[in-house]
JSON list of C-alpha atoms in Angstrom, two decimals:
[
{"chain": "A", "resi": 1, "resn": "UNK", "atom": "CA", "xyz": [13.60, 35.35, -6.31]},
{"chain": "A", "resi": 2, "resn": "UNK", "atom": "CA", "xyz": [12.63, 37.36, -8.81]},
{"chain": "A", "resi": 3, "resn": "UNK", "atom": "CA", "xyz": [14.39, 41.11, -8.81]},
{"chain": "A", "resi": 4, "resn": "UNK", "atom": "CA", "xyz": [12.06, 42.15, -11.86]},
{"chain": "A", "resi": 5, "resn": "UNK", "atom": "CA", "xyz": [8.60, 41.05, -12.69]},
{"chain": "A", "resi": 6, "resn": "UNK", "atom": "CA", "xyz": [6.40, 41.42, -15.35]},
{"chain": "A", "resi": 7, "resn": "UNK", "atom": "CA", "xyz": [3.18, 39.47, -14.99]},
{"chain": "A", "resi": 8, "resn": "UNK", "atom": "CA", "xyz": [1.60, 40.56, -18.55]},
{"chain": "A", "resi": 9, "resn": "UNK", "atom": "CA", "xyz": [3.00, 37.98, -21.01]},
{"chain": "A", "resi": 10, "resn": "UNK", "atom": "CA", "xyz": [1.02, 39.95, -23.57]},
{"chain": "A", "resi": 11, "resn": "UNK", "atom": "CA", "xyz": [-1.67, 42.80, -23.87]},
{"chain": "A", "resi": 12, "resn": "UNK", "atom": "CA", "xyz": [-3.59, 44.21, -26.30]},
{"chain": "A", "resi": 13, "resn": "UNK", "atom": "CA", "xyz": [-5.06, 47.49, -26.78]},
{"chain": "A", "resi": 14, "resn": "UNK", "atom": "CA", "xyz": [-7.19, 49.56, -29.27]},
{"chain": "A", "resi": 15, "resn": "UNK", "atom": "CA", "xyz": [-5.03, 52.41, -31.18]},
{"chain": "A", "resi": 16, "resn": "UNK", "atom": "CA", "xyz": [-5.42, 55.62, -29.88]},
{"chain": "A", "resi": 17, "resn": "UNK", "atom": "CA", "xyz": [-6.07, 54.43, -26.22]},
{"chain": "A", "resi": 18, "resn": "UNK", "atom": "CA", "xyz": [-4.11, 54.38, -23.42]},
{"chain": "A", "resi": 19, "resn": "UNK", "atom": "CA", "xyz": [-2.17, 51.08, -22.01]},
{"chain": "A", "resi": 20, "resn": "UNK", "atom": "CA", "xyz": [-0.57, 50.31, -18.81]},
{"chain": "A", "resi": 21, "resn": "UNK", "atom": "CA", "xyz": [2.44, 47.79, -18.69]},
{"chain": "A", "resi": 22, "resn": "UNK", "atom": "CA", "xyz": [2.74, 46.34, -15.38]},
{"chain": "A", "resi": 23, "resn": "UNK", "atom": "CA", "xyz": [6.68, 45.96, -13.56]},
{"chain": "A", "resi": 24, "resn": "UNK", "atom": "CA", "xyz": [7.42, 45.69, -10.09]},
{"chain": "A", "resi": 25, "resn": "UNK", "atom": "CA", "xyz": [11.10, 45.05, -8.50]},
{"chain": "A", "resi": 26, "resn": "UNK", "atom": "CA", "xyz": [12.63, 43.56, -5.56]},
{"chain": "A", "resi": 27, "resn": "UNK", "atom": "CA", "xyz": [15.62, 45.71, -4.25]},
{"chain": "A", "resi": 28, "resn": "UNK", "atom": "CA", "xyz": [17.09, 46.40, -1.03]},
{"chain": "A", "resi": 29, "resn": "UNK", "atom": "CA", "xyz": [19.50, 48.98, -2.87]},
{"chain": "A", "resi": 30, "resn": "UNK", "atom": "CA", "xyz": [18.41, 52.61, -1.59]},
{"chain": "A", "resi": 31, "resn": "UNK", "atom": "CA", "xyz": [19.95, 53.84, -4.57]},
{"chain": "A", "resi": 32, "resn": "UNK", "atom": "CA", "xyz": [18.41, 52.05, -7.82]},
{"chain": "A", "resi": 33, "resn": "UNK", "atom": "CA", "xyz": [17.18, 52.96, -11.89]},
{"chain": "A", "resi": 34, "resn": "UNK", "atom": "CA", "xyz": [14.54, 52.02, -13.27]},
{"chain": "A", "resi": 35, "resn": "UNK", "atom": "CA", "xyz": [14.07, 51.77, -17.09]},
{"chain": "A", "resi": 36, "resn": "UNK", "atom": "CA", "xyz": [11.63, 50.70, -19.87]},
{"chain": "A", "resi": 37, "resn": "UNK", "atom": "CA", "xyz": [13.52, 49.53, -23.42]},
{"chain": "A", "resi": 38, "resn": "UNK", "atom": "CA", "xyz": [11.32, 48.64, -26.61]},
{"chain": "A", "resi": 39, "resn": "UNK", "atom": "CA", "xyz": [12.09, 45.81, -28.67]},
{"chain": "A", "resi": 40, "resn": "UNK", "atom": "CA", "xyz": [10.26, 45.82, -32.10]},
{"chain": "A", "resi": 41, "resn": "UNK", "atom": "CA", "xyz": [10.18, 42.45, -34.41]},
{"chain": "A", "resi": 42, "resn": "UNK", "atom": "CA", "xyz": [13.35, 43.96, -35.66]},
{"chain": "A", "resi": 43, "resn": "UNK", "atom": "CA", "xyz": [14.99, 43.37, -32.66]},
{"chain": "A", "resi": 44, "resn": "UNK", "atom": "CA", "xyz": [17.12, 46.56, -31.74]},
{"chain": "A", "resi": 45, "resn": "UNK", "atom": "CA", "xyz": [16.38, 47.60, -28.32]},
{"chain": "A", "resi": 46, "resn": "UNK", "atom": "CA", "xyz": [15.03, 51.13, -27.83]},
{"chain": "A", "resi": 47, "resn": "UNK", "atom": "CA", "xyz": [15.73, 53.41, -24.56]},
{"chain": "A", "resi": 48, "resn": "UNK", "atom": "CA", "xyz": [12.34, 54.96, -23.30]},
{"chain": "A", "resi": 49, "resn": "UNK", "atom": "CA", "xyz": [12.10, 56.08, -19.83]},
{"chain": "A", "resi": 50, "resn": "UNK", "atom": "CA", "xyz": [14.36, 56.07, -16.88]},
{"chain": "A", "resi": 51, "resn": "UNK", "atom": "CA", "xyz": [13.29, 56.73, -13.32]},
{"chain": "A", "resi": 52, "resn": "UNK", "atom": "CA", "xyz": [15.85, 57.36, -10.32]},
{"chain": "A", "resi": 53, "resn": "UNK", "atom": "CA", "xyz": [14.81, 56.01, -7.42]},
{"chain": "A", "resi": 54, "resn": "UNK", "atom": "CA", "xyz": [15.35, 59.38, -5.72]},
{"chain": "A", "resi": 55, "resn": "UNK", "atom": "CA", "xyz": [13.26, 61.38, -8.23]},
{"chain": "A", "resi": 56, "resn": "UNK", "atom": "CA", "xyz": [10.16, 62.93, -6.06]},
{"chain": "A", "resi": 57, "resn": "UNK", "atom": "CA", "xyz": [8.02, 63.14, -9.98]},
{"chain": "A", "resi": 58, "resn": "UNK", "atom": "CA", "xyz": [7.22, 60.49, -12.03]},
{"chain": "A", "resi": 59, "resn": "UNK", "atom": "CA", "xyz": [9.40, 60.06, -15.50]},
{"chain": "A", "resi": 60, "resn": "UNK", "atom": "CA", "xyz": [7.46, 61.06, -18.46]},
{"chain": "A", "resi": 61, "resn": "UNK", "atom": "CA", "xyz": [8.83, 61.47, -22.26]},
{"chain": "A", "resi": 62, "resn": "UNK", "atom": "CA", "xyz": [6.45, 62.51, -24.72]},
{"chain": "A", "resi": 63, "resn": "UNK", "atom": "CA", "xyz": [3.89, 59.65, -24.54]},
{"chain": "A", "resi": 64, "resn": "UNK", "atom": "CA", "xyz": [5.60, 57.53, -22.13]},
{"chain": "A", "resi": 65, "resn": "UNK", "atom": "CA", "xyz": [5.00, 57.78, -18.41]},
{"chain": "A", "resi": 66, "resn": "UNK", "atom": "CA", "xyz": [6.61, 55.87, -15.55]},
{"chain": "A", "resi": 67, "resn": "UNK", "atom": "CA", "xyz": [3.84, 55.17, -12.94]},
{"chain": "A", "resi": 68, "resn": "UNK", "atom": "CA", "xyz": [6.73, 55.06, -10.08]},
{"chain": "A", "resi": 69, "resn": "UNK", "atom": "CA", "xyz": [4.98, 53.70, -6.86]},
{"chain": "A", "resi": 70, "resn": "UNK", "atom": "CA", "xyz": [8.21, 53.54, -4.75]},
{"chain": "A", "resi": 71, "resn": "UNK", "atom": "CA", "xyz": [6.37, 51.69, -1.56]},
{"chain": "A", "resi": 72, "resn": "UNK", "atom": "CA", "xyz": [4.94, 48.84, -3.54]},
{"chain": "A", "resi": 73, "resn": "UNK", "atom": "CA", "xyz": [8.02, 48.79, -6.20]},
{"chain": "A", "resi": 74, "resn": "UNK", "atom": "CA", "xyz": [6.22, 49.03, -8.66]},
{"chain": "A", "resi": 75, "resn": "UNK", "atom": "CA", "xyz": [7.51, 50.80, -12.29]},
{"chain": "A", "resi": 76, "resn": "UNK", "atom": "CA", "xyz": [4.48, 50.67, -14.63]},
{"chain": "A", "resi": 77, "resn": "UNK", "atom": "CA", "xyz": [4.84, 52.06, -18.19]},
{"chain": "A", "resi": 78, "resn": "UNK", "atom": "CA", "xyz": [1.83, 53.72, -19.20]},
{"chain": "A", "resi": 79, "resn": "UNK", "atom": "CA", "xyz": [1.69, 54.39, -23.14]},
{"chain": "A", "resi": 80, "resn": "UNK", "atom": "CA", "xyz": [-0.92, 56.97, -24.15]},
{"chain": "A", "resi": 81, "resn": "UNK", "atom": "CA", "xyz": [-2.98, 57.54, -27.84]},
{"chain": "A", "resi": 82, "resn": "UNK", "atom": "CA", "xyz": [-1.61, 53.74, -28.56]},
{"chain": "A", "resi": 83, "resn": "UNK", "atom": "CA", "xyz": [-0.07, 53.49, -32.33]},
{"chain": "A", "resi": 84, "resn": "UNK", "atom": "CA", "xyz": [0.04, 50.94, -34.58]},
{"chain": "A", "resi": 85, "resn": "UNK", "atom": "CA", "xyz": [3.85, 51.39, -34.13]},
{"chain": "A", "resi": 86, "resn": "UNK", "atom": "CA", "xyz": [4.16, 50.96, -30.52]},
{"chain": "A", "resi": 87, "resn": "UNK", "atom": "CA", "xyz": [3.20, 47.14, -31.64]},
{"chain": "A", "resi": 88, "resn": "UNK", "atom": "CA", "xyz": [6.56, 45.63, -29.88]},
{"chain": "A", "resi": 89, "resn": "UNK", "atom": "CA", "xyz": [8.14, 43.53, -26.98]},
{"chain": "A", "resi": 90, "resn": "UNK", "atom": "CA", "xyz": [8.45, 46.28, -23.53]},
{"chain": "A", "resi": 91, "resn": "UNK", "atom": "CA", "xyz": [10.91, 45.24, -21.20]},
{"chain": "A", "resi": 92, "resn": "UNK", "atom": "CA", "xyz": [11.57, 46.54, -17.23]},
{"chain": "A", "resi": 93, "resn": "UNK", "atom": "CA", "xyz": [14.68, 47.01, -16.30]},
{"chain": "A", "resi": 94, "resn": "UNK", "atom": "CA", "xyz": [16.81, 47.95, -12.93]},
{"chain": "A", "resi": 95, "resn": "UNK", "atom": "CA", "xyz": [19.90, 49.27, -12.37]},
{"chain": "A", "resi": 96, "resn": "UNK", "atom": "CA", "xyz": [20.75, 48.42, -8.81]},
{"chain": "A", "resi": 97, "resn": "UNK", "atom": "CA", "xyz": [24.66, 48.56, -6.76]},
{"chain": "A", "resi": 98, "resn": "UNK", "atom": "CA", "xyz": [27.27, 51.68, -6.61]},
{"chain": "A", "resi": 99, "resn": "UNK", "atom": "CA", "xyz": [28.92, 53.57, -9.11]},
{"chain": "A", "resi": 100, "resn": "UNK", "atom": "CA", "xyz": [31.87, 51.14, -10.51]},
{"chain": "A", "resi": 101, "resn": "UNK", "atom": "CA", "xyz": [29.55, 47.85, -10.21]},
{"chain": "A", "resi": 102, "resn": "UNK", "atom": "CA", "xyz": [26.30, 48.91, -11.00]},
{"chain": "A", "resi": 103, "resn": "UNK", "atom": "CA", "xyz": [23.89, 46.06, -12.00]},
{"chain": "A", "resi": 104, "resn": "UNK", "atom": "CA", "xyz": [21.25, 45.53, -14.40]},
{"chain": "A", "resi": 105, "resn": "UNK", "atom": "CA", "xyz": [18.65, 43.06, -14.35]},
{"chain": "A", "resi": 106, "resn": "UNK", "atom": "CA", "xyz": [15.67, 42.58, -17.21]},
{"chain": "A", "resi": 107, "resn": "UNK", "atom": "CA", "xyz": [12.40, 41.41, -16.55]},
{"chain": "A", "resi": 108, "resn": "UNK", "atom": "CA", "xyz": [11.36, 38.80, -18.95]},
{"chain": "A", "resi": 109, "resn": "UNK", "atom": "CA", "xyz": [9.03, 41.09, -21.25]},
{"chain": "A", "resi": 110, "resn": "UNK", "atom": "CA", "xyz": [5.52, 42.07, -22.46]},
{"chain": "A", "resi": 111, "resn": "UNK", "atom": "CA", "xyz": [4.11, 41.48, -25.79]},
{"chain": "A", "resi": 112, "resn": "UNK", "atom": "CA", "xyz": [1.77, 44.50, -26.79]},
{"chain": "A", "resi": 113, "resn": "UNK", "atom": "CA", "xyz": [-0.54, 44.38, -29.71]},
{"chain": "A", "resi": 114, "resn": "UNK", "atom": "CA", "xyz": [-2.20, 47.43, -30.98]},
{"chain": "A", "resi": 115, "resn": "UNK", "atom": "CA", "xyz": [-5.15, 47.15, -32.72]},
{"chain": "A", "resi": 116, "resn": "UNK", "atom": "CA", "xyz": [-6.26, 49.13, -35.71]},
{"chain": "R", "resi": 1, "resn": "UNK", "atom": "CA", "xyz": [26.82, 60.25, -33.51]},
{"chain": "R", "resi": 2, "resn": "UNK", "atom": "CA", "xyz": [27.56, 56.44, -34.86]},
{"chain": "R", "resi": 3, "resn": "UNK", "atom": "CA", "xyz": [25.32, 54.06, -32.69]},
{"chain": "R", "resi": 4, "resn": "UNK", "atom": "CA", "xyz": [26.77, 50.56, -31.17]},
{"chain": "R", "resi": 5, "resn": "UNK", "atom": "CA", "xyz": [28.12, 48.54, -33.96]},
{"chain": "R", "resi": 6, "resn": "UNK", "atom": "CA", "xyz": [28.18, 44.62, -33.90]},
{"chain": "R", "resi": 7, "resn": "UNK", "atom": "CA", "xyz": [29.73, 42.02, -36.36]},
{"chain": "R", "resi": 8, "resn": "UNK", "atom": "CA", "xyz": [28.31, 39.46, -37.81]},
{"chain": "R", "resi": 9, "resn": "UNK", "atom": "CA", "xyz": [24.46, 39.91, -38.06]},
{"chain": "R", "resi": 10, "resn": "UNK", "atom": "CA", "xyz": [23.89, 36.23, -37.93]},
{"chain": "R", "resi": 11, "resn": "UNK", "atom": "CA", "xyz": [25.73, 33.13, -37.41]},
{"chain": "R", "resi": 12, "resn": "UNK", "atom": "CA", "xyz": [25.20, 29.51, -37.66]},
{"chain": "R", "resi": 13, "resn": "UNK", "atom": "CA", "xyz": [27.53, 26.89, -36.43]},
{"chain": "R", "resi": 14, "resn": "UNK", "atom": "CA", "xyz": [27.79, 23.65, -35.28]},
{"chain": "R", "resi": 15, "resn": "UNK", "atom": "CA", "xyz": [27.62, 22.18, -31.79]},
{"chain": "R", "resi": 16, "resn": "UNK", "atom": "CA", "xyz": [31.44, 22.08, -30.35]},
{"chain": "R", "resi": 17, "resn": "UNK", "atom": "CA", "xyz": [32.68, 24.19, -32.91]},
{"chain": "R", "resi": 18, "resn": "UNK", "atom": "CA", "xyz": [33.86, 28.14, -31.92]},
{"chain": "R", "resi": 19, "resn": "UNK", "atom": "CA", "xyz": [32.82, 31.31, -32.97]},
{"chain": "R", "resi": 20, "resn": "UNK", "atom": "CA", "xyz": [33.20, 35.03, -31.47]},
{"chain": "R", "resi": 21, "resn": "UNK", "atom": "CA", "xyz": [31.42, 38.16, -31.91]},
{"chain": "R", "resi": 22, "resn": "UNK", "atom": "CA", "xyz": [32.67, 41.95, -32.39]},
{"chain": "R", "resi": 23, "resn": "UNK", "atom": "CA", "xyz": [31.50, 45.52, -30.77]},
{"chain": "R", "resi": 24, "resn": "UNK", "atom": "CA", "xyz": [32.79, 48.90, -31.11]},
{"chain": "R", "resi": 25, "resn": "UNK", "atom": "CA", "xyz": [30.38, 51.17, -28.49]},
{"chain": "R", "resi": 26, "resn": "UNK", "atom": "CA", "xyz": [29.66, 54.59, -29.06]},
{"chain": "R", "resi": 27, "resn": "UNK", "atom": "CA", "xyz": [32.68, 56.54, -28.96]},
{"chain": "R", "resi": 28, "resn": "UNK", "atom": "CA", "xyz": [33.83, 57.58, -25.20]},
{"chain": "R", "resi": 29, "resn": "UNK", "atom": "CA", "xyz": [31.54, 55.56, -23.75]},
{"chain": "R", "resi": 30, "resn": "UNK", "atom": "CA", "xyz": [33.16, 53.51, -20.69]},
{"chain": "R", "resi": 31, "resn": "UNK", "atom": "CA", "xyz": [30.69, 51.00, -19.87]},
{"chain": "R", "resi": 32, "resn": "UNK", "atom": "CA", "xyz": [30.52, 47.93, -22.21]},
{"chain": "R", "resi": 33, "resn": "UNK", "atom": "CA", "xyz": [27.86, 45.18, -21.88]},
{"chain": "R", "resi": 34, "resn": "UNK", "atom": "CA", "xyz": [27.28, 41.82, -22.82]},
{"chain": "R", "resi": 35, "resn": "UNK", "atom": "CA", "xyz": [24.06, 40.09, -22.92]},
{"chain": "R", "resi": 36, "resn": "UNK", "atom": "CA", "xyz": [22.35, 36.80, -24.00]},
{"chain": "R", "resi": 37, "resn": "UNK", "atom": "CA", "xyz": [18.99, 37.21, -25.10]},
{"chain": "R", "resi": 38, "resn": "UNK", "atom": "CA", "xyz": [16.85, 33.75, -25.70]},
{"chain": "R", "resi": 39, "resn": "UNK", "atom": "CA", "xyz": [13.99, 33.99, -27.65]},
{"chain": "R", "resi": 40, "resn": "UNK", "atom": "CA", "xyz": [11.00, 34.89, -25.74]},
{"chain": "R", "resi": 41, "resn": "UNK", "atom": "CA", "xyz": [13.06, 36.03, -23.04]},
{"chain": "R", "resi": 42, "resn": "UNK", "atom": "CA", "xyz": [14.56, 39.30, -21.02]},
{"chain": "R", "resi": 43, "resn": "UNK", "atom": "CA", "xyz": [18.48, 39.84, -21.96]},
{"chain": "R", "resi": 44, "resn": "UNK", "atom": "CA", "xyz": [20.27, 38.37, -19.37]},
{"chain": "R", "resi": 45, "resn": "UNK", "atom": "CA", "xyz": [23.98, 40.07, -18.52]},
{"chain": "R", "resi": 46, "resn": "UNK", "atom": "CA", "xyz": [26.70, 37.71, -19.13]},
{"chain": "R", "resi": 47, "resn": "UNK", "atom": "CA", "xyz": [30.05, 40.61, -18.49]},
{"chain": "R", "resi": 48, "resn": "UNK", "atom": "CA", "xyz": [29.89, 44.23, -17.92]},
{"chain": "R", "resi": 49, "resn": "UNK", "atom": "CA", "xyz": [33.15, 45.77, -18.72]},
{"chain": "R", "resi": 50, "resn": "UNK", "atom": "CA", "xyz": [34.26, 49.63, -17.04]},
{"chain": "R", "resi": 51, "resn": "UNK", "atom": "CA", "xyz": [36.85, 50.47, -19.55]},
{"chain": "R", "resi": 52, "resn": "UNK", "atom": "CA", "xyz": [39.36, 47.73, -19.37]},
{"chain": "R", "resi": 53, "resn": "UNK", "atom": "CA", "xyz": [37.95, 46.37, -16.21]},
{"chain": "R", "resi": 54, "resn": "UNK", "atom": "CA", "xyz": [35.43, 43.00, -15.71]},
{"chain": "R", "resi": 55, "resn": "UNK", "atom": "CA", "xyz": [32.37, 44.87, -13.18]},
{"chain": "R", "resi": 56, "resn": "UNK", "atom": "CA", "xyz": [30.65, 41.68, -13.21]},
{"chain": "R", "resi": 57, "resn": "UNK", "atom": "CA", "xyz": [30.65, 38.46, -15.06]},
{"chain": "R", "resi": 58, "resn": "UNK", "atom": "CA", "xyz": [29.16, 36.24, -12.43]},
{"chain": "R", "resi": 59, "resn": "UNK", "atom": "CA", "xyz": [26.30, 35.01, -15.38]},
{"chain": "R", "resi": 60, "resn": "UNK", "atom": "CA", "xyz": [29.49, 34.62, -17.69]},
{"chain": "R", "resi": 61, "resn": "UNK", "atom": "CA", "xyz": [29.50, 30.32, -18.22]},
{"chain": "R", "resi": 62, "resn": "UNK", "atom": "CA", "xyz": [33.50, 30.84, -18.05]},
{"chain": "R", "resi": 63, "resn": "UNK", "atom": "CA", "xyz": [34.33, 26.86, -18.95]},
{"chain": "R", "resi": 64, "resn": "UNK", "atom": "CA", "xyz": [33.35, 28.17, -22.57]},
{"chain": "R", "resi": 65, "resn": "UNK", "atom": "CA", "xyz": [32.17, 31.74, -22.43]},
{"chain": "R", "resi": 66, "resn": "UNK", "atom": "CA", "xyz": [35.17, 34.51, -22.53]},
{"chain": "R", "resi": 67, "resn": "UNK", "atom": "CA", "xyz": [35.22, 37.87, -23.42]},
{"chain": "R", "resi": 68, "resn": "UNK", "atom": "CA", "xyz": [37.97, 40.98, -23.65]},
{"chain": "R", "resi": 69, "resn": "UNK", "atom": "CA", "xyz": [38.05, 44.61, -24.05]},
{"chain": "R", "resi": 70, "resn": "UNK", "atom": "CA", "xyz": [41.62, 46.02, -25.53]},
{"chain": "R", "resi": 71, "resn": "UNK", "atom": "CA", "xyz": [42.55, 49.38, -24.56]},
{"chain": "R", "resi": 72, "resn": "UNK", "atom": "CA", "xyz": [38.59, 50.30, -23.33]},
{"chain": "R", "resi": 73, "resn": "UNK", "atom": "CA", "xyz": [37.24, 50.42, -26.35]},
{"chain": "R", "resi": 74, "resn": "UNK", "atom": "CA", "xyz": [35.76, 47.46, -28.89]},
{"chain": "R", "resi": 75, "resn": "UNK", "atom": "CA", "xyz": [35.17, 43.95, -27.01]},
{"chain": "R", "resi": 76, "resn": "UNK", "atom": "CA", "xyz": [34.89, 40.47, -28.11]},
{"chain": "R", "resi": 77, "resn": "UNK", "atom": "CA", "xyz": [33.11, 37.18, -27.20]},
{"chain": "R", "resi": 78, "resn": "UNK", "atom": "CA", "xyz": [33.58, 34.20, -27.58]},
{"chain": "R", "resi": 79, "resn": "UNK", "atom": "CA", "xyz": [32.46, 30.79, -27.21]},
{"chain": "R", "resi": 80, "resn": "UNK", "atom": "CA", "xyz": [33.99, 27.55, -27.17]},
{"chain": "R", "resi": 81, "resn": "UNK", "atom": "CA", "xyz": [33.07, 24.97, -27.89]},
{"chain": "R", "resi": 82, "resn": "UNK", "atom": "CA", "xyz": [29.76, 25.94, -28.21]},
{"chain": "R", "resi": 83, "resn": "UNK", "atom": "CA", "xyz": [26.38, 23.87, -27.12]},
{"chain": "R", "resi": 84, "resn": "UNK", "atom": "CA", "xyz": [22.90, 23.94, -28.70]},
{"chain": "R", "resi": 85, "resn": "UNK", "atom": "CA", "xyz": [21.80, 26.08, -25.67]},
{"chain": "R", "resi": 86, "resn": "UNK", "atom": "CA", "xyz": [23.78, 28.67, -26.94]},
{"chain": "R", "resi": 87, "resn": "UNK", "atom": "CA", "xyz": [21.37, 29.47, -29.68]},
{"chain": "R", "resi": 88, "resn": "UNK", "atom": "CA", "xyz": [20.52, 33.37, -28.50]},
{"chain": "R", "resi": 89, "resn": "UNK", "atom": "CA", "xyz": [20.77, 37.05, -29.98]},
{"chain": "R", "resi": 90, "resn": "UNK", "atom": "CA", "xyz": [23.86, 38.60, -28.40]},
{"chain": "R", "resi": 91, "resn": "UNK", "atom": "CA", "xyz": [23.28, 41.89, -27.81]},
{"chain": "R", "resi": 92, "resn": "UNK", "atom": "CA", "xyz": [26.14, 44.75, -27.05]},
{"chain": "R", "resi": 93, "resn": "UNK", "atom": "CA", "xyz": [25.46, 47.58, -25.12]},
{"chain": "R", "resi": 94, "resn": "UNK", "atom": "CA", "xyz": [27.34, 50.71, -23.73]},
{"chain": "R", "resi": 95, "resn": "UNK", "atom": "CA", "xyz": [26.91, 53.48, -21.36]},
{"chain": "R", "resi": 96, "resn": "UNK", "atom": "CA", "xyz": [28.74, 56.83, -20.84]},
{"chain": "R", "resi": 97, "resn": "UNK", "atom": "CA", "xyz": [29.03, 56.12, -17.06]},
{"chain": "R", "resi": 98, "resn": "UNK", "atom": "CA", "xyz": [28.49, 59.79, -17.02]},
{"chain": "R", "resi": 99, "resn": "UNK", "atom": "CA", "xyz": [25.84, 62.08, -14.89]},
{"chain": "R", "resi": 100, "resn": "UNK", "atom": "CA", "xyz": [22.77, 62.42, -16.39]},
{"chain": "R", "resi": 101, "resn": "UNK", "atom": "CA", "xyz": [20.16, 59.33, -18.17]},
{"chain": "R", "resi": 102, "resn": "UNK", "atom": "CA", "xyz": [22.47, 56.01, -17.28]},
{"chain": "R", "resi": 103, "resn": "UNK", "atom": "CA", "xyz": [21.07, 54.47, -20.83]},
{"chain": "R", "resi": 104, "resn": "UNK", "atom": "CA", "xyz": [22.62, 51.58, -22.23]},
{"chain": "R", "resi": 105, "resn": "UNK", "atom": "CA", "xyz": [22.36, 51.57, -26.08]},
{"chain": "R", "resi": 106, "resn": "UNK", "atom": "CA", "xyz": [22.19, 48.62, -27.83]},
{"chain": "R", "resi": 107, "resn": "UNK", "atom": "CA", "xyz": [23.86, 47.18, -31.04]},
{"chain": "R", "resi": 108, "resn": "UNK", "atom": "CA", "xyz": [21.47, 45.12, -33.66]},
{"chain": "R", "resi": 109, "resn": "UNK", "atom": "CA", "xyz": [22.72, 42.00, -32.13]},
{"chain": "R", "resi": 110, "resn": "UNK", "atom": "CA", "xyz": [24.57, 39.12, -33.50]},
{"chain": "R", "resi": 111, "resn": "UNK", "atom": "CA", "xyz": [21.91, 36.01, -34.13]},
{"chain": "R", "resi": 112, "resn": "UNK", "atom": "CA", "xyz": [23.61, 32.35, -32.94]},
{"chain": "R", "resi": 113, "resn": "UNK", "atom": "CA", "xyz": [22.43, 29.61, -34.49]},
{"chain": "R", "resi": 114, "resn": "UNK", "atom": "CA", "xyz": [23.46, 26.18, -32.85]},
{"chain": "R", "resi": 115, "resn": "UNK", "atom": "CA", "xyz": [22.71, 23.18, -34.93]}
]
């Protein structure tokens, strides 16, 4: 089964609106991470939200927010005033096991075009 | 601070022929990570070192895949012989392992070509 899902093999959306990137997860881990990485056509992978599975608010770093809907394990990115730069491959990610032999598992992607 | 470094950029080899691939992770970080990324796909974890220690190489193809990590710090890979399936970025990552953000950050990645 799949342990991260992300059922948007691409998107598009119109700069300077908002976009919603769609994850959910299959864990039976109490104690899990959630994160969000950015690949541009460059291909260096970019860090841009983390989400505890213990953390009562939602993530949020400057334009990035983590939609965290712990009961339907769920982890949607939502991107807000869309740039032409946020034009890039968004991966899911979790972080699953104890400290020593943590885990982490990538979901296979989502392609999102911004539109001038 | 210096950012994950990985050697070479790109490489292109023949089917049953070897190669291996270098990373030095950010300085005092403990947590070392390999991962195969096909094109069009997620990276997939192939070993997760915790300073000298294997955490998990159970993705690791270990009839041709090995890796090492001398005294915690950079790691190699390397593949032998290799197949044309093998034809991936390899990315390096690294962690502090410490409290706070558990981020992994990533190398450029080393480019396989397969022929």
């Amino acid at each position: 089964a799949q342990k991260i899902t992300q059922t948007q093999p691409g998107m598009f959306v119109q700069e300077k609106e908002a976009v919603t990137l769609d994850c959910t997860y299959d864990t039976s881990d109490p104690s899990y991470g959630l994160f969000w990485y950015k690949q541009p056509s460059s291909g260096e992978m970019i860090f841009l939200i983390y989400q505890g599975s213990y953390d009562q608010q939602n993530a949020t770093e400057g334009r990035y927010s983590l939609n965290f809907q712990k009961a339907r394990k769920s982890a949607n990115l939502v991107i807000s005033a869309s740039q032409l730069g946020d034009s890039a491959m968004y991966f899911c990610a979790m972080r699953e096991g104890e400290a020593g032999g943590f885990k982490t598992i990538f979901g296979a992607g989502t392609r999102l075009f911004v539109k001038a | 601070e210096a950012g994950v470094a990985q050697s070479p950029r790109y490489k292109i080899i023949e089917k049953r022929q070897s190669v291996a691939f270098w990373c030095n992770p950010i300085s005092g970080h403990a947590t070392l990570y390999w991962y195969q990324q096909i094109l069009g796909q997620g990276p997939k974890l192939l070993i997760q070192f915790q300073n000298n220690g294997v955490v998990d190489d159970s993705q690791l193809p270990k009839d041709r895949f090995s890796a090492e990590r001398l005294k915690g710090v950079d790691s190699t890979l390397k593949i032998q012989p290799a197949k044309l399936e093998d034809s991936a970025v390899y990315l390096c990552a690294s962690s502090s392992g410490g409290t706070g953000t558990p981020e992994q950050f990533f190398g450029p990645g080393t480019r396989l070509t397969v022929l």
